[in-house]
mmCIF file of C-alpha atoms in Angstrom:
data_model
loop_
_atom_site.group_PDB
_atom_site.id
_atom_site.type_symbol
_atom_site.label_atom_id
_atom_site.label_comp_id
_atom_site.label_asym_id
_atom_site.label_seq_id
_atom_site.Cartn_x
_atom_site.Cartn_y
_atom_site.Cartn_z
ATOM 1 C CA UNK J 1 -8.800 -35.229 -8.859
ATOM 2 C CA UNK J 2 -5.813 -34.454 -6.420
ATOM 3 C CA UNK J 3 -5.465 -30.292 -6.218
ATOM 4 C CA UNK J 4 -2.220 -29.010 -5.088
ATOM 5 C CA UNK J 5 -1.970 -27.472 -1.580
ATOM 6 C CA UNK J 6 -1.013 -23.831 -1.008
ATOM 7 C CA UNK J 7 -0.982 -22.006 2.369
ATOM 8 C CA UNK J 8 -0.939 -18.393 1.735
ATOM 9 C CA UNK J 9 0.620 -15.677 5.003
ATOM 10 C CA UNK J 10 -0.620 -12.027 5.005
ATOM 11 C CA UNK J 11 -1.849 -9.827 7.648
ATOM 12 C CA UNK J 12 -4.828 -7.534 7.987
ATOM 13 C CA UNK J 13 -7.792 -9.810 5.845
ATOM 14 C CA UNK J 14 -10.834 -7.180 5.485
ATOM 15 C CA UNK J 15 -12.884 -5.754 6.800
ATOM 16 C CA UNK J 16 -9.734 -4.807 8.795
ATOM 17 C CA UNK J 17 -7.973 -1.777 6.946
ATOM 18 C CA UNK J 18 -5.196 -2.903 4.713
ATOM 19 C CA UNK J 19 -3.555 -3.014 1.253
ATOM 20 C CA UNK J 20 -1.917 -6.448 1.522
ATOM 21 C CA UNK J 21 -4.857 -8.311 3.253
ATOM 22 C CA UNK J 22 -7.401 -7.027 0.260
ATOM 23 C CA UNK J 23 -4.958 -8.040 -2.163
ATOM 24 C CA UNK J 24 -4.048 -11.433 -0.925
ATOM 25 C CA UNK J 25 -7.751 -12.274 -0.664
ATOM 26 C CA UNK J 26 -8.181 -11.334 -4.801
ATOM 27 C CA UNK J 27 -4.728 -13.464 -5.309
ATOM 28 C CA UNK J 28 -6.123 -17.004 -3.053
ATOM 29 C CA UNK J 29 -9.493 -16.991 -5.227
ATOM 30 C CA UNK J 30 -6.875 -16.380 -8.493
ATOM 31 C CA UNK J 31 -5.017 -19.454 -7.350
ATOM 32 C CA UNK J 32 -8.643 -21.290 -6.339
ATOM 33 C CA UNK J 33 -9.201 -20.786 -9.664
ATOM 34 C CA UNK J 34 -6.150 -22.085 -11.016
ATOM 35 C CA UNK J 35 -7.307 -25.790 -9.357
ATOM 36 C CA UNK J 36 -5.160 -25.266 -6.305
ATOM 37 C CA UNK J 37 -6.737 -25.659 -2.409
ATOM 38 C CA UNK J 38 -6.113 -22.818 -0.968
ATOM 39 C CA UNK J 39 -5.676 -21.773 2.665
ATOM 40 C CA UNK J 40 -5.117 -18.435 3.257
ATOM 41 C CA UNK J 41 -4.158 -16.825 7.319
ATOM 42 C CA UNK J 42 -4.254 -13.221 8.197
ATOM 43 C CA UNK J 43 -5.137 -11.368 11.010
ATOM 44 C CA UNK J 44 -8.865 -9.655 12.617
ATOM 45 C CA UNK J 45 -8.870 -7.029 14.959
ATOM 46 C CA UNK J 46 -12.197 -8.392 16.470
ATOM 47 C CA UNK J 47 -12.417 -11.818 16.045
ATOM 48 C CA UNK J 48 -10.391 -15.360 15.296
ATOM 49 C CA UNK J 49 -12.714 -17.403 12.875
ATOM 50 C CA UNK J 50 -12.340 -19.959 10.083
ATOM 51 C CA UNK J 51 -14.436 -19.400 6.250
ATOM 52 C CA UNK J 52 -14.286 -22.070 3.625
ATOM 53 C CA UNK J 53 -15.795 -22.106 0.464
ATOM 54 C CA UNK J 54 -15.031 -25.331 -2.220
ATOM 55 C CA UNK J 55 -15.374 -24.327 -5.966
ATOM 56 C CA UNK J 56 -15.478 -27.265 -8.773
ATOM 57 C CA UNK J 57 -11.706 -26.554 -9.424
ATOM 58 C CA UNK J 58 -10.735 -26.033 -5.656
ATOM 59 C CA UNK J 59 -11.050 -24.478 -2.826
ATOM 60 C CA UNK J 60 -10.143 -21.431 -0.202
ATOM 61 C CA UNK J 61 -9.994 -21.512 3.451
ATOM 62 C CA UNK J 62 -9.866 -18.236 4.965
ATOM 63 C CA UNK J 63 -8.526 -17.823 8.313
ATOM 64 C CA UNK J 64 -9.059 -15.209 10.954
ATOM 65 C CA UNK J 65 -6.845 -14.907 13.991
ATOM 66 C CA UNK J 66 -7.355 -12.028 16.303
ATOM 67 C CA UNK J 67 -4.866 -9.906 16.854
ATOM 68 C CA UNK J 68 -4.067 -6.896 18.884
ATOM 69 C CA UNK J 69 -2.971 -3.172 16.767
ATOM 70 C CA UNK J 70 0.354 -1.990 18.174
ATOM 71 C CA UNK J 71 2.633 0.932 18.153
ATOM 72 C CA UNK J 72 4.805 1.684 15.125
ATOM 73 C CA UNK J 73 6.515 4.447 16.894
ATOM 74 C CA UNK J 74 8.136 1.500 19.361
ATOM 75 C CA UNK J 75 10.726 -0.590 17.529
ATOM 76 C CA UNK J 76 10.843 -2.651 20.769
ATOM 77 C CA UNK J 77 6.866 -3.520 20.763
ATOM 78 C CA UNK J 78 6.869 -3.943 17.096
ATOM 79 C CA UNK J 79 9.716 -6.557 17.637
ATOM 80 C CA UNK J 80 7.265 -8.254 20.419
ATOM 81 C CA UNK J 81 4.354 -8.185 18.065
ATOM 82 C CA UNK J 82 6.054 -9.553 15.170
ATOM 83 C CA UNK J 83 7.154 -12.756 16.771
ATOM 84 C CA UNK J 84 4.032 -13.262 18.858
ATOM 85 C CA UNK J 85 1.653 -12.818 15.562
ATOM 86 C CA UNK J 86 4.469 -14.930 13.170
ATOM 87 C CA UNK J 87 4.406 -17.559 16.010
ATOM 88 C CA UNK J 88 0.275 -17.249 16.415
ATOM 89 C CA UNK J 89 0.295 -17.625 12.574
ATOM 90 C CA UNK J 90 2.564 -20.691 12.231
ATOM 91 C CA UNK J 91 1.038 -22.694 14.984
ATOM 92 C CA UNK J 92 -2.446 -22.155 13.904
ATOM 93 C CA UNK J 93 -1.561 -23.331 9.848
ATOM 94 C CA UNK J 94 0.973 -25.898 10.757
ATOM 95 C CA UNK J 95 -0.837 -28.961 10.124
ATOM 96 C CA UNK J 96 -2.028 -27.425 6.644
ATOM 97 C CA UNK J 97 1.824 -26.233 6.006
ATOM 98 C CA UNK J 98 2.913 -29.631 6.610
ATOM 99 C CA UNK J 99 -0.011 -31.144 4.032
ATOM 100 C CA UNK J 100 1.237 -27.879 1.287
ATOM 101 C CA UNK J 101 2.938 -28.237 -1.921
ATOM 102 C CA UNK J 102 4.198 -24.037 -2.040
ATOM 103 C CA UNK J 103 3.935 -21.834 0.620
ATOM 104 C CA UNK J 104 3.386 -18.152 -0.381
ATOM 105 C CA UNK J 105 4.150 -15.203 2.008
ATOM 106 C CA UNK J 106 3.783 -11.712 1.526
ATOM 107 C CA UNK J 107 6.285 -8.794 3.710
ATOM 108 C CA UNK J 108 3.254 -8.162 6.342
ATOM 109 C CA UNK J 109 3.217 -9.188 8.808
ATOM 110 C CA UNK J 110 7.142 -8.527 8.327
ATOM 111 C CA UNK J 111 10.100 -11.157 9.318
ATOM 112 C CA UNK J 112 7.973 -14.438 8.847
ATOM 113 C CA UNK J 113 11.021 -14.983 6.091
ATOM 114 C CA UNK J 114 13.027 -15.814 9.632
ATOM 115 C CA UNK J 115 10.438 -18.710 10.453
ATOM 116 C CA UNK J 116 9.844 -19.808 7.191
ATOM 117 C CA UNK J 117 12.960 -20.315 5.569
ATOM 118 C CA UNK J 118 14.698 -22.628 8.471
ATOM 119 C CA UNK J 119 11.271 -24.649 8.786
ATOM 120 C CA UNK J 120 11.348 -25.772 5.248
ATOM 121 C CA UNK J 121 14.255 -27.497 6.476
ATOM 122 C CA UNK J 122 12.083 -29.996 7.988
ATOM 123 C CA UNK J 123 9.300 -29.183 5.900
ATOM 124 C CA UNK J 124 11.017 -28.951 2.405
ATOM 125 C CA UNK J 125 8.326 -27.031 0.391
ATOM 126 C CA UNK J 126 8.189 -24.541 -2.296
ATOM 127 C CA UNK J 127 8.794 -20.911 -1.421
ATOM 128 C CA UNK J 128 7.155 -18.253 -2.288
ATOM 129 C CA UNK J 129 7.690 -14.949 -1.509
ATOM 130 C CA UNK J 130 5.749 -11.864 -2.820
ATOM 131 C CA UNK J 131 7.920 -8.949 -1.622
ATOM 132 C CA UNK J 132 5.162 -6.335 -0.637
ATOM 133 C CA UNK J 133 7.627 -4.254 1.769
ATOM 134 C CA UNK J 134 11.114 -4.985 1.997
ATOM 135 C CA UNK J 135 11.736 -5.768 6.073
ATOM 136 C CA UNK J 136 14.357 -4.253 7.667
ATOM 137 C CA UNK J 137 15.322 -2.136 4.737
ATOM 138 C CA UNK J 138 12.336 0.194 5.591
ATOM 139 C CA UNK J 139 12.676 -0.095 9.664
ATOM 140 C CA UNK J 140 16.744 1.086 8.476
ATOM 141 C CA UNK J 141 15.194 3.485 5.914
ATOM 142 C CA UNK J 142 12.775 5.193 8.411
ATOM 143 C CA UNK J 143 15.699 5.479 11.042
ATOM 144 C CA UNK J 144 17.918 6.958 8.612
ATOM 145 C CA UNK J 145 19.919 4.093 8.698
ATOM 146 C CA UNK J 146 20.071 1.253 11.127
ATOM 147 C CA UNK J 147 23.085 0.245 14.075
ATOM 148 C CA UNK J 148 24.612 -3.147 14.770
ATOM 149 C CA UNK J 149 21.658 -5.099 15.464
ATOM 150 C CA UNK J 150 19.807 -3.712 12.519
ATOM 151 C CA UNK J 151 22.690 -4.478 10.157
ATOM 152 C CA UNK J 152 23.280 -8.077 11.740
ATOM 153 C CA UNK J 153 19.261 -9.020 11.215
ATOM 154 C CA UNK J 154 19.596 -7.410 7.290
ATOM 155 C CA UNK J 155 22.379 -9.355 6.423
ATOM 156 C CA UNK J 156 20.587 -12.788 8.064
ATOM 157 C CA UNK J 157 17.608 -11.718 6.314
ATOM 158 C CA UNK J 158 19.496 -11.842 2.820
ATOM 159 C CA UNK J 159 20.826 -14.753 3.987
ATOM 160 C CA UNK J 160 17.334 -16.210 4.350
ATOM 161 C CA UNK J 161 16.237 -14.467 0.785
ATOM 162 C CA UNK J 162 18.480 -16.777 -1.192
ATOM 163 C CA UNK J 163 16.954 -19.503 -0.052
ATOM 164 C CA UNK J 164 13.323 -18.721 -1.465
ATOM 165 C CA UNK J 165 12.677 -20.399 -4.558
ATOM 166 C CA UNK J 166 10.234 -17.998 -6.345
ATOM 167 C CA UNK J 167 10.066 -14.306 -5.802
ATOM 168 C CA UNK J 168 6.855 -12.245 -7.002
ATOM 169 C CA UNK J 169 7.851 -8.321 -7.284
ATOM 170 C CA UNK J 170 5.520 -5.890 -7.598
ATOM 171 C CA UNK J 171 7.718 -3.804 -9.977
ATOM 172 C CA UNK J 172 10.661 -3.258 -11.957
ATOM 173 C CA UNK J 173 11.857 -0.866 -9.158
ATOM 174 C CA UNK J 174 11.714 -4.027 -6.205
ATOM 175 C CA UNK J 175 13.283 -6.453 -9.136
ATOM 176 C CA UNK J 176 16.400 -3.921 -8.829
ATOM 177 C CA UNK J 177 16.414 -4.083 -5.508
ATOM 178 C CA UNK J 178 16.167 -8.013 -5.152
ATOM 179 C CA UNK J 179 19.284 -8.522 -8.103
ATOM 180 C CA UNK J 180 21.318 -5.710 -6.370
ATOM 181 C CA UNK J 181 21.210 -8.212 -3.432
ATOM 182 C CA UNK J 182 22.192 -11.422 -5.378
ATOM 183 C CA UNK J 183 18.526 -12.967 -5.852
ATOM 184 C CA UNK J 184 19.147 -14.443 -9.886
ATOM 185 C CA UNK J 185 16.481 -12.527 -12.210
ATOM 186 C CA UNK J 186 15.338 -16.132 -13.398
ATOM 187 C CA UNK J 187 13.743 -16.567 -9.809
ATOM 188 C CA UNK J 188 11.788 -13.106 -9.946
ATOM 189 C CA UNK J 189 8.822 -12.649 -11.731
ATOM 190 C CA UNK J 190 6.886 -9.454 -11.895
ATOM 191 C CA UNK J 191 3.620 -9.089 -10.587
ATOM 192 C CA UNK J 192 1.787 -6.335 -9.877
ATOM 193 C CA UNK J 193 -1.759 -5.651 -8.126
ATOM 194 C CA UNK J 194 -4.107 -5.386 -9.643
ATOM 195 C CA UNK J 195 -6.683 -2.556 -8.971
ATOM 196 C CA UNK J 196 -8.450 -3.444 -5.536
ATOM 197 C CA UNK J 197 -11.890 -3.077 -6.894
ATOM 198 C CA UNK J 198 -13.298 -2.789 -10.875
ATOM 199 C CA UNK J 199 -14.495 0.971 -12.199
ATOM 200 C CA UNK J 200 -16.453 1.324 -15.044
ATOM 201 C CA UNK J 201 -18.598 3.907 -16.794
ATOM 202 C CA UNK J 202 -21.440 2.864 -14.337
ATOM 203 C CA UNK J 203 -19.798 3.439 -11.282
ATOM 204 C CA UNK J 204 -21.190 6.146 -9.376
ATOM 205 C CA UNK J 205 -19.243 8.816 -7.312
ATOM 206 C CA UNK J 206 -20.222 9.595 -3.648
ATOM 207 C CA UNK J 207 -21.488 12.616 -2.408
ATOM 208 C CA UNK J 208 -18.786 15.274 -2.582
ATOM 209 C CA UNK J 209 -18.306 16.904 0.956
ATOM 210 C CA UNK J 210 -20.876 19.861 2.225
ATOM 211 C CA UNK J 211 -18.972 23.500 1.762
ATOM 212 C CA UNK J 212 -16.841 22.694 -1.075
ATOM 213 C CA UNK J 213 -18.466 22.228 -4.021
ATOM 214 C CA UNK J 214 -16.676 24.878 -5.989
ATOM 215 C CA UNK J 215 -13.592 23.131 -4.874
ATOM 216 C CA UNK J 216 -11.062 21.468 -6.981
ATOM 217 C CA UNK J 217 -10.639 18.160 -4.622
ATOM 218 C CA UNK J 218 -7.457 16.262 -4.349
ATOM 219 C CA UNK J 219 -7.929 13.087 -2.369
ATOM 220 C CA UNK J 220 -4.960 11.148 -0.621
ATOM 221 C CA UNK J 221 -6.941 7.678 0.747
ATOM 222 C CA UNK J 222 -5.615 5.148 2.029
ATOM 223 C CA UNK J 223 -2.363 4.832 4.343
ATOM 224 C CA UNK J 224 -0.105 7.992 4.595
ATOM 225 C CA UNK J 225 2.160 6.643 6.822
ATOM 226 C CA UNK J 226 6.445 7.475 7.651
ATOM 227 C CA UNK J 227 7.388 6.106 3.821
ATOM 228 C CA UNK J 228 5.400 9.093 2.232
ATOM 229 C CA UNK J 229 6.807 12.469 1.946
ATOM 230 C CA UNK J 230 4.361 15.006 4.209
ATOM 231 C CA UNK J 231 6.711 18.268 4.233
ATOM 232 C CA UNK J 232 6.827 19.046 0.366
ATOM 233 C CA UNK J 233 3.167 18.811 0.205
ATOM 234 C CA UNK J 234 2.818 21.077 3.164
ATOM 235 C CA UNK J 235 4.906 23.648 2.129
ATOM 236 C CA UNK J 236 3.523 23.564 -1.812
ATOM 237 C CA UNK J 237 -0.195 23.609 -0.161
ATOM 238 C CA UNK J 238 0.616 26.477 2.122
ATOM 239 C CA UNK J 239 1.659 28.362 -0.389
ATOM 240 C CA UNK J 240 -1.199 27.977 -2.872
ATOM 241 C CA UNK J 241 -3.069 29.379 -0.556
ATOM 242 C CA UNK J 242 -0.918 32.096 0.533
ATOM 243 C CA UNK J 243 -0.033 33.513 -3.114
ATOM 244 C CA UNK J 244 -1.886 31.210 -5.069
ATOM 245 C CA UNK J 245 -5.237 30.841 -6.939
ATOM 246 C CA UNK J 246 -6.211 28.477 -3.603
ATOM 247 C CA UNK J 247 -8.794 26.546 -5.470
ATOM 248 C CA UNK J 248 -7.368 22.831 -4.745
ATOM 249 C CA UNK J 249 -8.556 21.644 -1.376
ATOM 250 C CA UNK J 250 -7.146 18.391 0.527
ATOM 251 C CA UNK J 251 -9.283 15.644 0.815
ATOM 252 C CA UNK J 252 -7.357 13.966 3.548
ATOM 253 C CA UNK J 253 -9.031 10.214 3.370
ATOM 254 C CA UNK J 254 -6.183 8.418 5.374
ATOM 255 C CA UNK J 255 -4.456 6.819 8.440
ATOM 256 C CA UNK J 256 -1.007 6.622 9.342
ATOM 257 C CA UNK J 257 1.629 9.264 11.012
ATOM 258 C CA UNK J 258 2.086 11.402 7.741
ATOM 259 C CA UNK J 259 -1.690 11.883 8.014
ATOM 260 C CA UNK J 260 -1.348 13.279 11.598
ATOM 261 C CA UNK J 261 1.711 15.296 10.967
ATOM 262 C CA UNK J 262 -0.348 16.720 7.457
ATOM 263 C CA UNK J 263 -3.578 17.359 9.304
ATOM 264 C CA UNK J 264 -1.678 19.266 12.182
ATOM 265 C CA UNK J 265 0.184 21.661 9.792
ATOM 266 C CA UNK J 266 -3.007 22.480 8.216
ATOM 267 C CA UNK J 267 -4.418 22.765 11.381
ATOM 268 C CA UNK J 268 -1.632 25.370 12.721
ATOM 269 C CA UNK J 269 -2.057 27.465 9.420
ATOM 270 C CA UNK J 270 -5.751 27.485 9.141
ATOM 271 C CA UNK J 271 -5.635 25.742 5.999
ATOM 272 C CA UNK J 272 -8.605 24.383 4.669
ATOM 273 C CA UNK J 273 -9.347 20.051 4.281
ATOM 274 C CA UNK J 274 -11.652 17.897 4.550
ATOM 275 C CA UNK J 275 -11.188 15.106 7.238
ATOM 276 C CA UNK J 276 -12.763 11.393 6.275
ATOM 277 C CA UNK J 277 -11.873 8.193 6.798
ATOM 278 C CA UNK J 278 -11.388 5.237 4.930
ATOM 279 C CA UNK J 279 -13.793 3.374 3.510
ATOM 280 C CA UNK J 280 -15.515 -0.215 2.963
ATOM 281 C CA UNK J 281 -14.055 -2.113 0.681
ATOM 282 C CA UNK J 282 -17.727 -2.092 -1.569
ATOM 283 C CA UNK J 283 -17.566 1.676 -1.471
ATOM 284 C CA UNK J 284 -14.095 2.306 -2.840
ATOM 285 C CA UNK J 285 -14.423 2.407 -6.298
ATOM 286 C CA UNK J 286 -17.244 4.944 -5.830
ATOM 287 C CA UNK J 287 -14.836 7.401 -3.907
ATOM 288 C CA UNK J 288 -12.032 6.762 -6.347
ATOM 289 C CA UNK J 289 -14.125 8.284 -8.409
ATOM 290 C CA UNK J 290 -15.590 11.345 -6.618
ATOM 291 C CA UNK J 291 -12.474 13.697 -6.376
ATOM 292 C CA UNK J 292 -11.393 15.958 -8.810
ATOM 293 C CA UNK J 293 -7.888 14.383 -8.443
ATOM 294 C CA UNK J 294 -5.657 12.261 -6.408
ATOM 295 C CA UNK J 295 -2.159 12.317 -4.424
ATOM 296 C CA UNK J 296 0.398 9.735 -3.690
ATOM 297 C CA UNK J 297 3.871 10.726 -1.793
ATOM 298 C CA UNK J 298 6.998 8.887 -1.362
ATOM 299 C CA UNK J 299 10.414 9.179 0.000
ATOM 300 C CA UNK J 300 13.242 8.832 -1.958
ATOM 301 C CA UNK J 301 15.002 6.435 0.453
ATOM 302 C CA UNK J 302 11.584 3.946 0.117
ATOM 303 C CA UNK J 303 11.791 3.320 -3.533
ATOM 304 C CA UNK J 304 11.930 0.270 -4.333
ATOM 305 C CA UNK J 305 11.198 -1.009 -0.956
ATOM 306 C CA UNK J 306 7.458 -0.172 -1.250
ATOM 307 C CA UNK J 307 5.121 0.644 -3.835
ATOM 308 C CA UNK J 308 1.903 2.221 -2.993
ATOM 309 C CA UNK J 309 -0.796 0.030 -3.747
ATOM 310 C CA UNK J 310 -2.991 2.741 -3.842
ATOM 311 C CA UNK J 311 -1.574 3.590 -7.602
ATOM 312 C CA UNK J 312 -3.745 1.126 -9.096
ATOM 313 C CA UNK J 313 -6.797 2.528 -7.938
ATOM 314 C CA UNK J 314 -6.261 6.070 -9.090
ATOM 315 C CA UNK J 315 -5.306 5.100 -12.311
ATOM 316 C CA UNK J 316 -8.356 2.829 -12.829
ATOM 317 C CA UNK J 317 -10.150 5.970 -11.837
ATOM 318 C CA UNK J 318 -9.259 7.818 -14.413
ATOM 319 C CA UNK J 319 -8.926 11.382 -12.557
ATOM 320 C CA UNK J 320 -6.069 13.474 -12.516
ATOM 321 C CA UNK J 321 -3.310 12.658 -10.866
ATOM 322 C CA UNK J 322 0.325 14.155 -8.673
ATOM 323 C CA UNK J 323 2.978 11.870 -7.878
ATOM 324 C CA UNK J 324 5.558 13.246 -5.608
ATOM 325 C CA UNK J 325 8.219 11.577 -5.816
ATOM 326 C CA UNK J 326 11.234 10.367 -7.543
ATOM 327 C CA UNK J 327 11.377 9.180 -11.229
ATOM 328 C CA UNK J 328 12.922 5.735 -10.288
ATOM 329 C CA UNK J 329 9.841 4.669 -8.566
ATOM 330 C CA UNK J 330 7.305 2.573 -10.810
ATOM 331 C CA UNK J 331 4.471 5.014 -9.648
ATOM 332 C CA UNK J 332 5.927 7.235 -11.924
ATOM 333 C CA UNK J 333 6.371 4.417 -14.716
ATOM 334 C CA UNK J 334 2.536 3.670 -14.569
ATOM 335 C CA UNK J 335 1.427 6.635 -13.916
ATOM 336 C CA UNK J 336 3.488 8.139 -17.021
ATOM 337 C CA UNK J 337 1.601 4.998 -19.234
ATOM 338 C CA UNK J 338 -1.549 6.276 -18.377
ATOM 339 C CA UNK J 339 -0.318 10.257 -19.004
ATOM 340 C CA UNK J 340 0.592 8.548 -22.609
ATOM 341 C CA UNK J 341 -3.062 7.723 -22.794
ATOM 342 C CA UNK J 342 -4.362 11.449 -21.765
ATOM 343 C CA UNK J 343 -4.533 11.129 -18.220
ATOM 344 C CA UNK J 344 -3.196 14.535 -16.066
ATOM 345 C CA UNK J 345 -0.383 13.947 -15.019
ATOM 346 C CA UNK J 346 2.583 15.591 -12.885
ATOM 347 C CA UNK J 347 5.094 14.348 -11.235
ATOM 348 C CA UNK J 348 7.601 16.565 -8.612
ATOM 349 C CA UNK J 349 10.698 15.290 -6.879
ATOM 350 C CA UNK J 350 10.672 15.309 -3.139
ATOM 351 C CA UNK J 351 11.125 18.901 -1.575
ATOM 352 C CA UNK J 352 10.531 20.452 -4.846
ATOM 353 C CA UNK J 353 7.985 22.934 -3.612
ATOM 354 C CA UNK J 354 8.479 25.428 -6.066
ATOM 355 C CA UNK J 355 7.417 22.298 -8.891
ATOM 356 C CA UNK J 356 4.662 20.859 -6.411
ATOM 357 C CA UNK J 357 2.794 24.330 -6.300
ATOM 358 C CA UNK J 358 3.070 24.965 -10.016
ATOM 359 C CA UNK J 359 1.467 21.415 -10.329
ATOM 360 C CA UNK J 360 -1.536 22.288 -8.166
ATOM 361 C CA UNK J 361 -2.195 25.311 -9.974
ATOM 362 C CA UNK J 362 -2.133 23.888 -13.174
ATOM 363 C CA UNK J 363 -4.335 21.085 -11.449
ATOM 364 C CA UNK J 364 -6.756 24.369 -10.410
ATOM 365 C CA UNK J 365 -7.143 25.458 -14.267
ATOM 366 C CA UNK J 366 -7.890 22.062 -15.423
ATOM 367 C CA UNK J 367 -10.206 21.140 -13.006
ATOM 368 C CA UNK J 368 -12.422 24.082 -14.504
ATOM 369 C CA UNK J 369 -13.256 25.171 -10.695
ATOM 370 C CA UNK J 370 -13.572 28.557 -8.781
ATOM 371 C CA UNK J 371 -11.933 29.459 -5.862
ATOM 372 C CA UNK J 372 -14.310 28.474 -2.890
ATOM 373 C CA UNK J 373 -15.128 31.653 -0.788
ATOM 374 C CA UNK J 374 -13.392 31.473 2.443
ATOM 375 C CA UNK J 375 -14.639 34.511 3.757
ATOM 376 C CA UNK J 376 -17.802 34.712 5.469
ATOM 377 C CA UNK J 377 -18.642 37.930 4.403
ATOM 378 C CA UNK J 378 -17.362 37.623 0.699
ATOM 379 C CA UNK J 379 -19.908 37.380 -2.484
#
């Protein structure tokens, strides 16, 4: 029996830390399953190498090519990197794009839209595109807006947009975004990630950190990078401890800038955190499920042009949960569907300190904790 052909773009594949690479891998062995052969290319940090594994309804090809990390602080280099690594991608797949029925691309590594799109001229397959981040809305978005050059590649890029076929959004709030721009809502189709790994009743929590076991943890894991809001938290945080019951301690589990500029505040004030890192894939769901609570952030000016993965994974959990942020995001639309089903819940607007510290105390009374002792000399 003849399987249809799909070739399938993302970027970091695991054990390389990212959202979209863990995700795409869970989506291939979905469509694997669904009878098509699969080949799916991403990027390694250590190593370019080629997995295939044949199933009786089809099969996945996973390949590896190495890649250097670059700085997202220098628009210029990121420009570089993106067309060396869209190039390195489309050379390396281009015999198995030319063999494909659909072609499926995700927003990372961002622009490949711009190779894509006037390809399938030659190559006239079936587009998909599953909108993770919305490129160069959030490059204009991080800037605070973008100049000429910015504004001549956004209005290409829609350009290029109405010429995919099938759009996969990962929420109501991108589906806005995509119709506000022309894209017909018979092309989109919601859907959303699923949680990155399964938590049940059986899963077991990690060891909570040394020194703060009378702590109420909050956890932010994952990225924390410039489309998360760092300041409100700051500010809210400083003041629980300054004139606050103090009890809720940062578990700061992340990467990115906002992690830097978060750690460096607390630093400065002498707050207390606790510093990890992320971790493997095979032990996430048990640290989803050791803090007392967890934390996303987002700007206002990146809704709809990303939605944190990471929201699947803390509801699965179960645990409490803040959401800073606004309303129009669909964090706040799942995370209200599980605060329907009991969960803690609390959601405060960007530089709503005031609302934020309110949040974490009433986080500190239901986590049934006492305040740590941060004096040496205290009882």
């Amino acid at each position: 029996m003849k399987h249809r052909k799909l070739v399938y773009f993302c970027d970091w594949l695991p054990p390389d830390f990212g959202a979209v690479g863990q995700y795409s891998v869970l989506f291939a062995r979905d469509w694997m399953a669904r009878g098509y052969d699969v080949v799916l290319a991403g990027l390694s940090s250590t190593v370019d190498s080629s997995v295939r594994v044949d199933a009786p309804n089809g099969s996945l090809e996973i390949i590896r090519l190495k890649a250097e990390k670059y700085d997202k602080g220098s628009l210029r280099e990121r420009a570089l990197w993106t067309l060396r690594v869209n190039t390195k991608l489309i050379t390396r797949v281009w015999r198995h794009l030319r063999e494909a029925d659909d072609i499926l691309f995700t927003g990372s590594p961002p622009f490949l839209i711009h190779f894509l799109v006037p390809l399938n001229i030659l190559l006239r397959k079936r587009i998909i595109y599953r909108i993770t981040d919305f490129h160069p809305e959030c490059i204009m978005a991080e800037r605070g807006g973008g100049g000429l050059l910015l504004k001549a590649l956004y209005r290409v890029t829609v350009f290029w947009r109405r010429h995919i076929h099938h759009f996969e959004a990962l929420g109501e709030d991108q589906r806005e975004r995509l119709k506000d721009i022309g894209i017909p809502e018979s092309r989109i189709e919601i859907k959303r990630d699923p949680s990155p790994v399964e938590i049940t009743s059986q899963t077991l929590p990690l060891e909570r950190p040394d020194g703060y076991e009378g702590a109420v943890l909050l956890l932010y894991s994952g990225n924390w990078g410039v489309a998360h809001d760092t300041q409100t938290f700051i500010e809210a945080y400083r003041q629980h401890h300054k004139r606050g019951s103090g009890r809720v301690v940062l578990w700061l589990n992340a990467l990115g800038a906002g992690a830097r500029t978060v750690e460096e505040a607390l630093q400065a004030d002498g707050l207390p955190y606790v510093r990890g890192k992320p971790v493997p894939l095979d032990e996430l769901a048990s640290l989803l499920v050791t803090p007392d609570a967890h934390l996303i952030t987002l700007k206002d000016d990146f809704v709809g042009f990303v939605l944190p993965s990471k929201i699947y994974g803390c509801l699965a959990s179960g645990k409490p949960l803040i959401y800073v942020g606004s309303r129009n995001s669909d964090v706040h639309l799942l995370a209200g569907e599980a605060e329907a089903r009991g969960v803690f819940y609390r959601n405060c607007p960007v530089a709503a300190v005031e609302a934020l510290l309110t949040s974490l105390e009433e986080l500190a009374g239901n986590g049934h904790a006492t305040r740590m002792c941060m004096e040496p000399d205290c009882d």
